[in-house]
PDB file of C-alpha atoms in Angstrom:
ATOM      1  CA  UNK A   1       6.868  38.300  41.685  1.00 49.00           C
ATOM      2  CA  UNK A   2      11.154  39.504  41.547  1.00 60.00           C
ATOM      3  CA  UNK A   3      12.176  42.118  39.556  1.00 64.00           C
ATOM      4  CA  UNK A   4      14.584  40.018  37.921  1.00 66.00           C
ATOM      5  CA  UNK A   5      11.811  36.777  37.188  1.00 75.00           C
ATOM      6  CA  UNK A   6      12.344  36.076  33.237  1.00 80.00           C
ATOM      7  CA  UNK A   7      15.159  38.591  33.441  1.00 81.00           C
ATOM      8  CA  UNK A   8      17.308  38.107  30.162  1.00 84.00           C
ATOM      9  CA  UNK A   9      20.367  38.773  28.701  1.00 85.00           C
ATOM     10  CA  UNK A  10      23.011  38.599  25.854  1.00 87.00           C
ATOM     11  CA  UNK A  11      26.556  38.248  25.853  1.00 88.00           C
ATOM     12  CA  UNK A  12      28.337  40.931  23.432  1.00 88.00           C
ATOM     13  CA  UNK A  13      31.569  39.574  21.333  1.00 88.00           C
ATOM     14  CA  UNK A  14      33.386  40.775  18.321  1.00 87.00           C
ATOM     15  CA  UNK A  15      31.757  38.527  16.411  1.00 90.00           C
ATOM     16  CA  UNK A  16      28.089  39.429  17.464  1.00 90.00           C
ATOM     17  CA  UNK A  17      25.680  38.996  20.068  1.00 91.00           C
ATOM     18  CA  UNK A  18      25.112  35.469  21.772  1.00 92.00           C
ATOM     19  CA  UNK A  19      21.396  33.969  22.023  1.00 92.00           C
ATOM     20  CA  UNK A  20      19.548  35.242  24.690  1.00 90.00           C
ATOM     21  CA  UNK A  21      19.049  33.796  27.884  1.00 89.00           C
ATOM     22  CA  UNK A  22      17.876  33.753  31.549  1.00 87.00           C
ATOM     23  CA  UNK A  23      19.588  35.468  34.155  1.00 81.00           C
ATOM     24  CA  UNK A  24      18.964  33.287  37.294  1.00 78.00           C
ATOM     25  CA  UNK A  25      21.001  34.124  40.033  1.00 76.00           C
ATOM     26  CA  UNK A  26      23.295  37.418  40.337  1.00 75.00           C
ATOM     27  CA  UNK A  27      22.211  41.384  40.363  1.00 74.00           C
ATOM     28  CA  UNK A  28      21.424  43.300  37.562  1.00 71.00           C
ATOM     29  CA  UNK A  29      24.448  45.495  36.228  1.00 70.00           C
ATOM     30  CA  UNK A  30      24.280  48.784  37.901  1.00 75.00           C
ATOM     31  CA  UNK A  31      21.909  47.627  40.828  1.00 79.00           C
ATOM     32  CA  UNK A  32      21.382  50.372  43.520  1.00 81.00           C
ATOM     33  CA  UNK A  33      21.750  47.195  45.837  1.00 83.00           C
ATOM     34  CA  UNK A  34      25.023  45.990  44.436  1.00 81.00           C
ATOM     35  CA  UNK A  35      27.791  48.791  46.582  1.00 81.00           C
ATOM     36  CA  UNK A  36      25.578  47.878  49.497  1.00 84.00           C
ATOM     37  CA  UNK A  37      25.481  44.581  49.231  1.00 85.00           C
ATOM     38  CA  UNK A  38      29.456  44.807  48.606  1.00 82.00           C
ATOM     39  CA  UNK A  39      29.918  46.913  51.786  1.00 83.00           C
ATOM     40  CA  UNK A  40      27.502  44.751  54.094  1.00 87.00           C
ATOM     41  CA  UNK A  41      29.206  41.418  52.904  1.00 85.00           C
ATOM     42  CA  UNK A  42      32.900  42.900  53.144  1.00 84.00           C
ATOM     43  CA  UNK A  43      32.208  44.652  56.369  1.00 84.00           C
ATOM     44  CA  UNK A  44      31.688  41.210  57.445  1.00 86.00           C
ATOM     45  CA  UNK A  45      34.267  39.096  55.761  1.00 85.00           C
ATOM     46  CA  UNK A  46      36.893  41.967  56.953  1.00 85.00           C
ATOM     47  CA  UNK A  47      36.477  42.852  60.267  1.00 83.00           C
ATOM     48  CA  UNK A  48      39.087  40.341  62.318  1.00 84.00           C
ATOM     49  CA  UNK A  49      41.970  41.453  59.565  1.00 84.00           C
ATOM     50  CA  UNK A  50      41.105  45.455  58.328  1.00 80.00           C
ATOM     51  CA  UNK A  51      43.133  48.497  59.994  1.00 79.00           C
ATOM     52  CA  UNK A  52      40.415  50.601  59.236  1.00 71.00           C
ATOM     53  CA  UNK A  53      39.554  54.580  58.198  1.00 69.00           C
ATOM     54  CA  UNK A  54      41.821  56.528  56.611  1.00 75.00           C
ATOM     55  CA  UNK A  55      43.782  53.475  55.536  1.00 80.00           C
ATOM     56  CA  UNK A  56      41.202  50.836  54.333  1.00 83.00           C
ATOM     57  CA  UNK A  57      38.285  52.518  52.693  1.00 82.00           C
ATOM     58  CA  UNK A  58      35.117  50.681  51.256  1.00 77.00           C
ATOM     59  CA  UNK A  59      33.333  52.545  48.764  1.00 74.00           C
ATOM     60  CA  UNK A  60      30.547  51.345  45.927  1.00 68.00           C
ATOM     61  CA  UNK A  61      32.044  48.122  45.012  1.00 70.00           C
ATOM     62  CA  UNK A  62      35.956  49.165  45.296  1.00 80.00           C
ATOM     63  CA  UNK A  63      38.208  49.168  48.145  1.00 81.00           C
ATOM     64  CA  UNK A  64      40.678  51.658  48.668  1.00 84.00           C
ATOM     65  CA  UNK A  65      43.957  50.630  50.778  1.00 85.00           C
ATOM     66  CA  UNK A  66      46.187  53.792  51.936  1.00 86.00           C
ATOM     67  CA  UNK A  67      49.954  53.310  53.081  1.00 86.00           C
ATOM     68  CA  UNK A  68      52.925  55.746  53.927  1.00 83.00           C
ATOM     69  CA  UNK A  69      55.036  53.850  51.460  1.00 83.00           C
ATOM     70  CA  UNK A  70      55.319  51.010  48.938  1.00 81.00           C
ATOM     71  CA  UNK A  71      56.596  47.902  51.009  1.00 86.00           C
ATOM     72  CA  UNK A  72      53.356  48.721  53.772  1.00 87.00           C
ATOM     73  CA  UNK A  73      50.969  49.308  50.935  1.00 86.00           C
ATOM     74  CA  UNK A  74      52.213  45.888  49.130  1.00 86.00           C
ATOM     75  CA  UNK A  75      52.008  44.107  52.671  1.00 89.00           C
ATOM     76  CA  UNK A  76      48.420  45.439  53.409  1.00 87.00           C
ATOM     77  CA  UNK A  77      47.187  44.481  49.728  1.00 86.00           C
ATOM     78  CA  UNK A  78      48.749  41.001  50.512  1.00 87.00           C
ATOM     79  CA  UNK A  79      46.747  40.686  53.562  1.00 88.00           C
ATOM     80  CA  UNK A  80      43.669  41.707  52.087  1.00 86.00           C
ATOM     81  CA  UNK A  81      44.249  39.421  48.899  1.00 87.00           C
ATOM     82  CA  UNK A  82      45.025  36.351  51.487  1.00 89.00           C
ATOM     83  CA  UNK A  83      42.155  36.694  54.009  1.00 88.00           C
ATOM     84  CA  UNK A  84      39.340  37.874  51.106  1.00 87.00           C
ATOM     85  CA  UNK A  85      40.449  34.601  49.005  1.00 89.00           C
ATOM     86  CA  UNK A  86      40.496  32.435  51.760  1.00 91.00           C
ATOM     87  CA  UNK A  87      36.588  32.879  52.693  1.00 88.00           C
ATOM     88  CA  UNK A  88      36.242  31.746  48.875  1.00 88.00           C
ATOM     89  CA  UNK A  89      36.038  35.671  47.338  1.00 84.00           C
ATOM     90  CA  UNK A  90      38.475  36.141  44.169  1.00 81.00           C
ATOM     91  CA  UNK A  91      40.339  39.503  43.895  1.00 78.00           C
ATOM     92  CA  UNK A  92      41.138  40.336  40.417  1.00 77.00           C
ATOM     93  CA  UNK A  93      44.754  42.054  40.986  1.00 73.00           C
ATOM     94  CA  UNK A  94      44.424  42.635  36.886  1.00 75.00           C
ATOM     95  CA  UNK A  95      42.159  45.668  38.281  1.00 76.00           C
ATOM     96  CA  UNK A  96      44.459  46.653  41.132  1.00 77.00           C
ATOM     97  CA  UNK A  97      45.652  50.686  40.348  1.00 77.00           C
ATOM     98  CA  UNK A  98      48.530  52.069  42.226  1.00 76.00           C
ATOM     99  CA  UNK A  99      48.701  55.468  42.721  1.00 76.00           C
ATOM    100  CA  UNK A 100      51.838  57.476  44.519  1.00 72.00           C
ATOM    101  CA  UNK A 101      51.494  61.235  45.498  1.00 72.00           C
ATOM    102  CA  UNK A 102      53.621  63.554  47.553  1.00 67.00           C
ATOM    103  CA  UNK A 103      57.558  62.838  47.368  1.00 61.00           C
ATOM    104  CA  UNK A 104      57.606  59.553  46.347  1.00 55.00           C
ATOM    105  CA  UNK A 105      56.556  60.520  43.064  1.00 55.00           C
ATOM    106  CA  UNK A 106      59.282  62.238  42.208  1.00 54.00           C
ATOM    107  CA  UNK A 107      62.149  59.209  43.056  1.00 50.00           C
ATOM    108  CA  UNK A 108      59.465  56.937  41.086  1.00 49.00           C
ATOM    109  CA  UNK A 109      59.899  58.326  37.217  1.00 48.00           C
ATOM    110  CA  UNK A 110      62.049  55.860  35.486  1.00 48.00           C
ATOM    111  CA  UNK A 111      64.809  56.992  32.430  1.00 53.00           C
ATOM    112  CA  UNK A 112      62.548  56.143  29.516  1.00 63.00           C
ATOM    113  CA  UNK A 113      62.022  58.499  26.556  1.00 66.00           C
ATOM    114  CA  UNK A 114      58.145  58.432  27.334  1.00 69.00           C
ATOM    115  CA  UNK A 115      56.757  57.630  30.641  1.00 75.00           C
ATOM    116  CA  UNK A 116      53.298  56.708  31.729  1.00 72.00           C
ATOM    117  CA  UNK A 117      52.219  59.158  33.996  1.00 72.00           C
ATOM    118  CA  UNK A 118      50.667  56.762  36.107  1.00 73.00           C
ATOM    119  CA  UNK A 119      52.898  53.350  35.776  1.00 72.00           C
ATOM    120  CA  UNK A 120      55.950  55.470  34.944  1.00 71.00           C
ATOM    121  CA  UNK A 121      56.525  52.730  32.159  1.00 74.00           C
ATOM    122  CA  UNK A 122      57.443  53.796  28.561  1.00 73.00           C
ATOM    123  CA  UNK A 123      54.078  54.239  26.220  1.00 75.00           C
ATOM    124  CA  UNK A 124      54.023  53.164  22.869  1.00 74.00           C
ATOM    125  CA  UNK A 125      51.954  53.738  19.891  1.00 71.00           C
ATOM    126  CA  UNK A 126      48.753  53.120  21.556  1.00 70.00           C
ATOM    127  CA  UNK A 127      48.462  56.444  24.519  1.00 78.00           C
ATOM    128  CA  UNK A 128      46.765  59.404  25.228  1.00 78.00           C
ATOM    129  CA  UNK A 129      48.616  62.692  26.419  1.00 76.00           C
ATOM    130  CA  UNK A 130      46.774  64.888  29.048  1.00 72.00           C
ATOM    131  CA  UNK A 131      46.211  68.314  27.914  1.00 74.00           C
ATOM    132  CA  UNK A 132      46.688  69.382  31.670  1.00 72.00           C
ATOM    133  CA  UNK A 133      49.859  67.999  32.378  1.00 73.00           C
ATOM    134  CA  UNK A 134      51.057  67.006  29.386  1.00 74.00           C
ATOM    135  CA  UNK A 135      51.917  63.234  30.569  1.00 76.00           C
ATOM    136  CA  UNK A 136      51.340  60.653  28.178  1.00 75.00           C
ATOM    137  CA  UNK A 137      49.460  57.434  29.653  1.00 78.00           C
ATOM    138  CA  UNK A 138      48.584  54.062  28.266  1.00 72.00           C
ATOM    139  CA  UNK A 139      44.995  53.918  26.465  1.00 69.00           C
ATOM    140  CA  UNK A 140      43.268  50.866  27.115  1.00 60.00           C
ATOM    141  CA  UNK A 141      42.380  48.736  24.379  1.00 48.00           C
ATOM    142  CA  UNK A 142      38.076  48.098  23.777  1.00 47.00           C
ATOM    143  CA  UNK A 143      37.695  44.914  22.613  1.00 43.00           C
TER     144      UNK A 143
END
């Protein structure tokens, strides 16, 4: 008998919880299986296309893609994007994070009154400022 026979579960919404109901194919969320499973499947799916450690690094259920500047990092991403979705995977480029260190910070802040510390955008109403730095960022909104 699985683990996950007569597993069951809800689906949460702002009006209330769905009716319950079997979970039949799939991993539990938070599975100690699930990063392997991720690695062992994209190890696979990757390895004709991948450049490999330090630039390409698989980790849980992320992958982390390293580049010496923008247009490479935006080419490798590309690559990654085209080969993944063309053995039928989907990458959700909604959850794609950018993040710039070393000079090429400094040439990316943009003339707005209040940038994003991280998208160097202007923040509105709805941020957070870091009491380290002091950079405002954009707060996500939990629906």
């Amino acid at each position: 008998m699985s683990m996950y026979t007569g597993a069951k579960t809800v689906v949460r919404t702002v009006y209330g919880n769905s009716k319950g109901f079997e979970v039949k194919v799939g991993m539990h969320q938070g599975s100690a299986l699930s990063p392997l499973l991720f690695v062992i499947v994209m190890e696979a799916v990757s390895r004709e296309f991948r450049v490999a450690l330090p630039w390409e690094l698989l980790y849980a259920d992320d992958l982390a893609v390293i580049a010496e500047t923008k247009e490479e990092l935006i080419k490798r991403l590309n690559v990654w994007k085209e080969n993944v979705e063309s053995k039928g995977l989907r990458v959700n480029m909604n959850k794609t994070k950018v993040i710039i260190s070393g000079e090429c910070q400094k040439v990316r802040q943009k003339a707005v009154r209040w940038p994003c510390g991280v998208c160097s955008k202007g923040v509105g109403k709805n941020s957070l400022q870091c009491t380290s730095c002091q950079k405002w960022v954009h707060k996500k909104v939990v629906v």
